[in-house]
PDB file of C-alpha atoms in Angstrom:
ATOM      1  CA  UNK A   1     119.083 -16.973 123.873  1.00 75.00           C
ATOM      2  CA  UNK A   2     118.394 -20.413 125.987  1.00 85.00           C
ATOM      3  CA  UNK A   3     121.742 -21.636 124.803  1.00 87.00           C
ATOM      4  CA  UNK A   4     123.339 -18.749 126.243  1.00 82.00           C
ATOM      5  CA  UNK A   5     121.664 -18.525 129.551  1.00 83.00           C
ATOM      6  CA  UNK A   6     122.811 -22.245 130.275  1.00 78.00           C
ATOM      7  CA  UNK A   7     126.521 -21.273 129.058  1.00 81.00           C
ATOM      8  CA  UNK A   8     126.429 -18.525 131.251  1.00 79.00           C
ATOM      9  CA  UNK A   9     124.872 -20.757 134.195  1.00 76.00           C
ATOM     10  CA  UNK A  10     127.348 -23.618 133.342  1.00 74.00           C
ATOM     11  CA  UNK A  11     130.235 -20.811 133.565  1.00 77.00           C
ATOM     12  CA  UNK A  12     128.706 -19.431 136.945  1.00 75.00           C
ATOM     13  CA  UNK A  13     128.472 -22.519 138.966  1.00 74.00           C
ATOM     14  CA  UNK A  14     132.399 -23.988 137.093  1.00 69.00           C
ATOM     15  CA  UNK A  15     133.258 -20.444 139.026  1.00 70.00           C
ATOM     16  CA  UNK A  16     131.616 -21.124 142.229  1.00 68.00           C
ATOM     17  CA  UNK A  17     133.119 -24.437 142.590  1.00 68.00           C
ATOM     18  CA  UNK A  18     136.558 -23.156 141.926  1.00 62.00           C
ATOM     19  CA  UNK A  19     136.498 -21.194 144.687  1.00 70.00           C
ATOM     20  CA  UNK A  20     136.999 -24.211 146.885  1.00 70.00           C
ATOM     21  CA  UNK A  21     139.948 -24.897 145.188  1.00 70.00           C
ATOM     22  CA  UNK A  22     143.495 -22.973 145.732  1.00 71.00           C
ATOM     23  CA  UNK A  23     146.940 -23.083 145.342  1.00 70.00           C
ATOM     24  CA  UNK A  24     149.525 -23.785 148.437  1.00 79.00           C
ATOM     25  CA  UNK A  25     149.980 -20.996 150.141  1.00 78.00           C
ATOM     26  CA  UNK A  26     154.050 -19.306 150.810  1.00 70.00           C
ATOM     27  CA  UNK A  27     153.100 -18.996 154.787  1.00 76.00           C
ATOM     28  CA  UNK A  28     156.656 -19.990 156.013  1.00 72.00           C
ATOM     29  CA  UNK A  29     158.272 -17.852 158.602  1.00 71.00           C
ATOM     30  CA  UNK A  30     159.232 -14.168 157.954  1.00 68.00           C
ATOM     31  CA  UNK A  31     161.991 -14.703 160.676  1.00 71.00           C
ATOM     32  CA  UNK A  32     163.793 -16.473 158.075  1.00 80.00           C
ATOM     33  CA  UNK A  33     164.657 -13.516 156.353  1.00 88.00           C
ATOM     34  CA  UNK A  34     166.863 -12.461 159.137  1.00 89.00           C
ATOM     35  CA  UNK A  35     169.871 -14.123 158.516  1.00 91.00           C
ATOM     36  CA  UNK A  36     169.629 -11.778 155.191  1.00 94.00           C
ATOM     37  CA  UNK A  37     168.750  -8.656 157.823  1.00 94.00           C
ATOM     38  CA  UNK A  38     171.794  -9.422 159.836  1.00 94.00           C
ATOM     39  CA  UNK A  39     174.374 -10.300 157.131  1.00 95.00           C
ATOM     40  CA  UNK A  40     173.500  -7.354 154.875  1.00 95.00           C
ATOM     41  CA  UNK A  41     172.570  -4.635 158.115  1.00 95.00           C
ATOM     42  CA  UNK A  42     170.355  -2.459 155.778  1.00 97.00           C
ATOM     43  CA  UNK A  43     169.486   0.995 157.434  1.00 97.00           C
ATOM     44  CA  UNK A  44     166.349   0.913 159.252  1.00 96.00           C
ATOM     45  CA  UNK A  45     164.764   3.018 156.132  1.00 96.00           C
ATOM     46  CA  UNK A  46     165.832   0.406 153.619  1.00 96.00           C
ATOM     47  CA  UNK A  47     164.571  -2.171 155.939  1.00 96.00           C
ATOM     48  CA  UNK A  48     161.444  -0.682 155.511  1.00 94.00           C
ATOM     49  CA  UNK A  49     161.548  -1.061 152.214  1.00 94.00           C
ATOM     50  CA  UNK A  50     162.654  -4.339 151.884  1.00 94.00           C
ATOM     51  CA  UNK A  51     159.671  -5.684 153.822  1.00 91.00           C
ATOM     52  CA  UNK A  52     156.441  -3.474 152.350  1.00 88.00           C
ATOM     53  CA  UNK A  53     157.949  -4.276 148.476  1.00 90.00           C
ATOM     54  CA  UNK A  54     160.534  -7.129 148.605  1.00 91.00           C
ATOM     55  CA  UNK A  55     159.809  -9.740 151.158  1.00 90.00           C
ATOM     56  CA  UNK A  56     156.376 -10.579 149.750  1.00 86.00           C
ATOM     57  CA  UNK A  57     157.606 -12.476 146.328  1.00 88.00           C
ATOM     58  CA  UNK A  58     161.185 -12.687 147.409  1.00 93.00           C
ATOM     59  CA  UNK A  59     160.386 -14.776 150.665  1.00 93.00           C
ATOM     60  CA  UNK A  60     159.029 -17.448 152.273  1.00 91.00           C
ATOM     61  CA  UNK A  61     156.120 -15.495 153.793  1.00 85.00           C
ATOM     62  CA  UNK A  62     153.593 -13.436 151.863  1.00 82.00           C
ATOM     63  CA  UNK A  63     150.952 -11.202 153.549  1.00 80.00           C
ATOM     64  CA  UNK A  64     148.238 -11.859 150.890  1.00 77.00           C
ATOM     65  CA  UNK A  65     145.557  -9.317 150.037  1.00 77.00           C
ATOM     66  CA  UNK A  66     141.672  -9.913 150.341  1.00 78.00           C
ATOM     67  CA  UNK A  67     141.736 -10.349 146.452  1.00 72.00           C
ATOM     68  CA  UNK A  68     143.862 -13.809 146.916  1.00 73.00           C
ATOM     69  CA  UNK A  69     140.344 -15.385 147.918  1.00 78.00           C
ATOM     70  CA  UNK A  70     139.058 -15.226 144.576  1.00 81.00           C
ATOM     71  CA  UNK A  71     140.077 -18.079 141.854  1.00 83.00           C
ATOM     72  CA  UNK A  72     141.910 -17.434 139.551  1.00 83.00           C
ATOM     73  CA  UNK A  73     143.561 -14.363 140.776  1.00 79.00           C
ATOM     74  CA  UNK A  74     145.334 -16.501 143.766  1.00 80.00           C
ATOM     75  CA  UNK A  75     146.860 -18.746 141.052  1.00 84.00           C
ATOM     76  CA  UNK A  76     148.010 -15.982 138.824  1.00 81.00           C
ATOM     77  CA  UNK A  77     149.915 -14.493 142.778  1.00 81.00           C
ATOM     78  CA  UNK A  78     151.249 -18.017 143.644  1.00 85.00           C
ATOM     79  CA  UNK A  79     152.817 -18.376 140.432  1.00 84.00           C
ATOM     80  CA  UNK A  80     154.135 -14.716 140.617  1.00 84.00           C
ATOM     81  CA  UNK A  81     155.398 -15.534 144.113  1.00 87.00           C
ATOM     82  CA  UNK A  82     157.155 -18.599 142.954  1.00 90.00           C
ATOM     83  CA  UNK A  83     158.266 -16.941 139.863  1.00 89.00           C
ATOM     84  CA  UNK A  84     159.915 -14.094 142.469  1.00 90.00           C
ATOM     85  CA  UNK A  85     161.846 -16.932 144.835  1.00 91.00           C
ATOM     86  CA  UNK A  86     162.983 -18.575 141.857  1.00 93.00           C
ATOM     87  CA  UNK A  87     165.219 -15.560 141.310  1.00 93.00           C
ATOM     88  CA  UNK A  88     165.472 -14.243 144.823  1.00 94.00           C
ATOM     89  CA  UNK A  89     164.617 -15.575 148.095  1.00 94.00           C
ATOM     90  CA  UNK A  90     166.096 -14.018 151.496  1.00 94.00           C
ATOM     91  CA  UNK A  91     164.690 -16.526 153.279  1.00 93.00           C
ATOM     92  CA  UNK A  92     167.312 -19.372 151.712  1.00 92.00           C
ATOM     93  CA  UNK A  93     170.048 -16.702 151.801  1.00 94.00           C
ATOM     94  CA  UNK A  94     172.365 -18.587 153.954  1.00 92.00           C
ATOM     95  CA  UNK A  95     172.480 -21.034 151.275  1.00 93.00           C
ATOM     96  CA  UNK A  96     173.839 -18.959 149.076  1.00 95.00           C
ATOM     97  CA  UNK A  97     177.301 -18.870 148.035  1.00 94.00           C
ATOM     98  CA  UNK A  98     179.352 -16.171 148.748  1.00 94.00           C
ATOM     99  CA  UNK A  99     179.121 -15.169 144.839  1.00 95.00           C
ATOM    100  CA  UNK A 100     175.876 -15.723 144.423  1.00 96.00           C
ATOM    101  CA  UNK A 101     175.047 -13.073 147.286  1.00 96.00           C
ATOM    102  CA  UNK A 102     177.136 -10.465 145.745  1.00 96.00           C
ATOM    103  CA  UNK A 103     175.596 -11.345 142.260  1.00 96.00           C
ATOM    104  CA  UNK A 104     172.409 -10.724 143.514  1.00 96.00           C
ATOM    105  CA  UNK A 105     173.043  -7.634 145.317  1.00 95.00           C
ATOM    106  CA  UNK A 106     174.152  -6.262 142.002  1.00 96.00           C
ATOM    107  CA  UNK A 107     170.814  -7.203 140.704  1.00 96.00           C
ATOM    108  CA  UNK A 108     168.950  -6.357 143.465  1.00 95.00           C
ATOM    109  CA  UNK A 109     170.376  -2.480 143.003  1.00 95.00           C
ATOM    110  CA  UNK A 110     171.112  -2.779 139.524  1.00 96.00           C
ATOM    111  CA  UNK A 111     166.690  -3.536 138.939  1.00 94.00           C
ATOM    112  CA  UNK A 112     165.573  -1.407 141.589  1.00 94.00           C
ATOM    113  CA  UNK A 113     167.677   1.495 139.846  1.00 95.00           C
ATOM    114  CA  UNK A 114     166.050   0.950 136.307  1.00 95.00           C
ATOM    115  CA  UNK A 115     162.361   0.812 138.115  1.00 90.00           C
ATOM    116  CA  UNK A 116     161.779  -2.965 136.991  1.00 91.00           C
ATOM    117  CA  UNK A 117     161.442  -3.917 140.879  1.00 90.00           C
ATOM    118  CA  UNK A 118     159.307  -3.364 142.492  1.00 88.00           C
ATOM    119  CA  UNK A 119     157.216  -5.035 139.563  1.00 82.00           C
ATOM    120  CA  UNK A 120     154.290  -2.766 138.390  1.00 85.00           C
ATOM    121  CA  UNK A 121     151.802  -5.142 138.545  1.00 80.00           C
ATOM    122  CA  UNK A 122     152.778  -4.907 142.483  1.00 79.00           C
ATOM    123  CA  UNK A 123     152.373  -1.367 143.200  1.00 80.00           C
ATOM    124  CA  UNK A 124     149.125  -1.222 141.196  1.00 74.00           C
ATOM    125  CA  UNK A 125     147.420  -3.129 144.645  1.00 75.00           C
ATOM    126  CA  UNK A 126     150.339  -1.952 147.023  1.00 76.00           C
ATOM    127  CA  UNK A 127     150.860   2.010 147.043  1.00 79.00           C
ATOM    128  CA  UNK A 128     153.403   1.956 149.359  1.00 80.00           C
ATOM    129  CA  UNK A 129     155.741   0.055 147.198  1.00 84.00           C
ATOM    130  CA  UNK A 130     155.546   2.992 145.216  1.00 89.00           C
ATOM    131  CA  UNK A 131     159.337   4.417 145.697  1.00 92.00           C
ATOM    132  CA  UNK A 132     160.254   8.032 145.955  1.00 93.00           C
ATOM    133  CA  UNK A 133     163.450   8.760 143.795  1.00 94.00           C
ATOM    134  CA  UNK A 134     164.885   9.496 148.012  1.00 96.00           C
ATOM    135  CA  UNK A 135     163.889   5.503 148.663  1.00 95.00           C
ATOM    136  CA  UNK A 136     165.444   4.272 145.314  1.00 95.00           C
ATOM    137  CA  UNK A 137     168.453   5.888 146.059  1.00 96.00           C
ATOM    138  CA  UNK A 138     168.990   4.611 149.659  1.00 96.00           C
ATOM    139  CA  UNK A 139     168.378   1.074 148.368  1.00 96.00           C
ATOM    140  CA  UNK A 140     170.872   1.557 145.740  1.00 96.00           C
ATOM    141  CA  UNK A 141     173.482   2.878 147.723  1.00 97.00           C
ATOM    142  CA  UNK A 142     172.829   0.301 150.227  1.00 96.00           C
ATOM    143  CA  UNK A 143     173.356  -2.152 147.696  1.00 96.00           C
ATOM    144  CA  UNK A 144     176.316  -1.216 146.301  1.00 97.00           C
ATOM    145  CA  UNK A 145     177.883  -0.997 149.420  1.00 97.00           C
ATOM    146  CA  UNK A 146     176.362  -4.830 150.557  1.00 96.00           C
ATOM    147  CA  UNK A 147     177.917  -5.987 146.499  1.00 96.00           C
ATOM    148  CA  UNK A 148     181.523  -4.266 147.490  1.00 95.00           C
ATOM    149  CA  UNK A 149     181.804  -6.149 150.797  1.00 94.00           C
ATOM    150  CA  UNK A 150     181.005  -9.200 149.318  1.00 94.00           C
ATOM    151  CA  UNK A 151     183.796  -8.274 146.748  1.00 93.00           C
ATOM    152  CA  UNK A 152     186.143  -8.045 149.399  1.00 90.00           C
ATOM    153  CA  UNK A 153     185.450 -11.318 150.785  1.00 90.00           C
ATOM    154  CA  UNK A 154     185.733 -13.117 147.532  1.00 87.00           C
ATOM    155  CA  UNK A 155     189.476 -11.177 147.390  1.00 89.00           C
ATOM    156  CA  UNK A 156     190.235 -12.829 150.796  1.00 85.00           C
ATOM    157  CA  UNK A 157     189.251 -16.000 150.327  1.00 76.00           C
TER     158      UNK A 157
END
Protein backbone atom coordinates (compact mmCIF):
# COMPACT_ATOMS: atom_id res chain seq x y z
CA UNK A 1 0.00 0.00 0.00
CA UNK A 2 3.19 2.47 0.70
CA UNK A 3 4.37 1.69 -2.78
CA UNK A 4 1.25 2.88 -4.13
CA UNK A 5 0.72 6.00 -2.18
CA UNK A 6 4.26 7.26 -3.43
CA UNK A 7 3.24 6.21 -7.18
CA UNK A 8 0.26 8.04 -6.79
CA UNK A 9 2.20 11.11 -5.10
CA UNK A 10 5.01 10.81 -7.77
CA UNK A 11 2.04 10.89 -10.50
CA UNK A 12 0.35 13.95 -8.64
CA UNK A 13 3.18 16.32 -8.38
CA UNK A 14 4.65 14.94 -12.51
CA UNK A 15 0.86 16.48 -13.05
CA UNK A 16 1.24 19.61 -11.19
CA UNK A 17 4.40 20.49 -12.81
CA UNK A 18 3.02 19.93 -16.23
CA UNK A 19 0.75 22.41 -15.86
CA UNK A 20 3.45 25.00 -16.32
CA UNK A 21 4.17 23.62 -19.42
CA UNK A 22 2.01 24.18 -22.82
CA UNK A 23 1.98 24.07 -26.29
CA UNK A 24 2.17 27.41 -28.65
CA UNK A 25 -0.83 28.78 -28.84
CA UNK A 26 -2.80 29.54 -32.76
CA UNK A 27 -3.54 33.36 -31.49
CA UNK A 28 -2.89 34.96 -34.97
CA UNK A 29 -5.41 37.38 -36.28
CA UNK A 30 -9.03 36.35 -37.12
CA UNK A 31 -8.98 39.32 -39.68
CA UNK A 32 -7.01 37.10 -41.76
CA UNK A 33 -9.78 35.09 -42.63
CA UNK A 34 -11.27 37.88 -44.55
CA UNK A 35 -9.71 37.69 -47.67
CA UNK A 36 -11.63 34.09 -47.59
CA UNK A 37 -14.99 36.24 -46.37
CA UNK A 38 -14.64 38.56 -49.27
CA UNK A 39 -13.58 36.18 -52.10
CA UNK A 40 -16.18 33.52 -51.28
CA UNK A 41 -19.22 36.32 -49.97
CA UNK A 42 -20.97 33.57 -47.86
CA UNK A 43 -24.55 34.72 -46.71
CA UNK A 44 -24.52 36.29 -43.44
CA UNK A 45 -26.14 32.83 -42.02
CA UNK A 46 -23.31 30.74 -43.40
CA UNK A 47 -20.97 33.27 -42.07
CA UNK A 48 -22.23 32.43 -38.93
CA UNK A 49 -21.46 29.22 -39.31
CA UNK A 50 -18.23 29.38 -40.58
CA UNK A 51 -16.97 31.24 -37.52
CA UNK A 52 -18.81 29.27 -34.32
CA UNK A 53 -17.63 25.65 -36.17
CA UNK A 54 -14.95 26.32 -38.86
CA UNK A 55 -12.63 29.12 -38.05
CA UNK A 56 -11.45 27.58 -34.78
CA UNK A 57 -9.22 24.52 -36.36
CA UNK A 58 -9.34 25.88 -39.85
CA UNK A 59 -7.61 29.30 -38.88
CA UNK A 60 -5.09 31.12 -37.52
CA UNK A 61 -7.05 32.17 -34.42
CA UNK A 62 -8.72 29.82 -31.97
CA UNK A 63 -11.00 31.01 -29.10
CA UNK A 64 -9.88 28.26 -26.64
CA UNK A 65 -12.15 26.90 -23.93
CA UNK A 66 -11.39 26.99 -20.06
CA UNK A 67 -10.50 23.20 -20.46
CA UNK A 68 -7.24 24.25 -22.69
CA UNK A 69 -5.61 25.17 -19.17
CA UNK A 70 -5.29 21.75 -18.15
CA UNK A 71 -2.19 19.49 -19.51
CA UNK A 72 -2.65 17.26 -21.50
CA UNK A 73 -5.93 18.22 -22.90
CA UNK A 74 -4.27 21.57 -24.53
CA UNK A 75 -1.80 19.28 -26.36
CA UNK A 76 -4.33 16.82 -27.56
CA UNK A 77 -6.38 20.68 -29.08
CA UNK A 78 -3.07 22.08 -30.49
CA UNK A 79 -2.41 19.06 -32.33
CA UNK A 80 -6.13 18.89 -33.46
CA UNK A 81 -5.81 22.54 -34.48
CA UNK A 82 -2.72 21.90 -36.45
CA UNK A 83 -4.06 18.72 -37.74
CA UNK A 84 -7.28 21.07 -39.04
CA UNK A 85 -4.85 23.91 -40.90
CA UNK A 86 -2.93 21.25 -42.34
CA UNK A 87 -5.97 20.50 -44.48
CA UNK A 88 -7.71 23.83 -44.39
CA UNK A 89 -6.74 27.17 -43.34
CA UNK A 90 -8.77 30.45 -44.47
CA UNK A 91 -6.42 32.42 -43.04
CA UNK A 92 -3.55 31.42 -45.90
CA UNK A 93 -6.36 31.38 -48.50
CA UNK A 94 -4.87 33.92 -50.72
CA UNK A 95 -2.13 31.58 -51.16
CA UNK A 96 -4.00 29.24 -52.59
CA UNK A 97 -4.15 28.46 -56.12
CA UNK A 98 -7.02 28.98 -57.99
CA UNK A 99 -7.53 24.97 -58.03
CA UNK A 100 -6.76 24.39 -54.85
CA UNK A 101 -9.68 26.83 -53.68
CA UNK A 102 -12.19 25.14 -55.77
CA UNK A 103 -10.82 21.69 -54.55
CA UNK A 104 -11.42 22.61 -51.25
CA UNK A 105 -14.73 24.06 -51.60
CA UNK A 106 -15.75 20.69 -52.91
CA UNK A 107 -14.48 19.28 -49.73
CA UNK A 108 -15.55 21.77 -47.62
CA UNK A 109 -19.42 20.93 -48.90
CA UNK A 110 -18.74 17.58 -49.93
CA UNK A 111 -17.69 16.77 -45.61
CA UNK A 112 -20.05 19.05 -44.19
CA UNK A 113 -22.83 17.12 -46.29
CA UNK A 114 -21.78 13.56 -44.98
CA UNK A 115 -21.66 15.10 -41.17
CA UNK A 116 -17.75 14.41 -40.85
CA UNK A 117 -17.26 18.35 -40.24
CA UNK A 118 -17.89 19.72 -37.96
CA UNK A 119 -15.77 16.87 -36.19
CA UNK A 120 -17.72 15.21 -33.27
CA UNK A 121 -15.25 15.48 -30.88
CA UNK A 122 -16.01 19.42 -31.53
CA UNK A 123 -19.58 19.66 -30.91
CA UNK A 124 -19.31 17.42 -27.83
CA UNK A 125 -17.74 20.94 -25.94
CA UNK A 126 -19.35 23.36 -28.61
CA UNK A 127 -23.31 22.93 -28.95
CA UNK A 128 -23.67 25.42 -31.30
CA UNK A 129 -21.65 23.69 -33.88
CA UNK A 130 -24.31 21.35 -33.72
CA UNK A 131 -25.99 21.93 -37.39
CA UNK A 132 -29.65 21.80 -38.12
CA UNK A 133 -30.28 19.81 -41.45
CA UNK A 134 -31.60 24.00 -42.51
CA UNK A 135 -27.66 25.06 -41.64
CA UNK A 136 -26.12 22.02 -43.51
CA UNK A 137 -27.98 22.78 -46.37
CA UNK A 138 -27.17 26.54 -46.68
CA UNK A 139 -23.48 25.66 -46.33
CA UNK A 140 -23.78 23.18 -49.00
CA UNK A 141 -25.46 25.17 -51.38
CA UNK A 142 -23.17 27.92 -50.64
CA UNK A 143 -20.47 25.76 -51.48
CA UNK A 144 -21.39 24.48 -54.50
CA UNK A 145 -22.06 27.66 -55.80
CA UNK A 146 -18.32 29.15 -54.36
CA UNK A 147 -16.77 25.39 -56.29
CA UNK A 148 -18.79 26.42 -59.72
CA UNK A 149 -17.33 29.95 -59.82
CA UNK A 150 -14.09 28.80 -59.28
CA UNK A 151 -14.84 26.35 -62.22
CA UNK A 152 -15.52 29.12 -64.34
CA UNK A 153 -12.40 30.85 -63.68
CA UNK A 154 -10.24 27.87 -64.30
CA UNK A 155 -12.35 27.77 -67.96
CA UNK A 156 -11.16 31.40 -68.51
CA UNK A 157 -7.91 31.26 -67.71
Amino acid sequence: MKILKKVLLVLLVIFVIAQFFGPEKNDGDLASVSTFLAETNPPEDVKKILETTCFDCHSNKTVYPWYDKITPVNYWLADHIKDGKKHLNFSEWSKYSLKRKEHKMDELHEEVEKGEMPLESYTYTHSNANLTPEQIAGVVAWGKKVQADYKLQMQAE
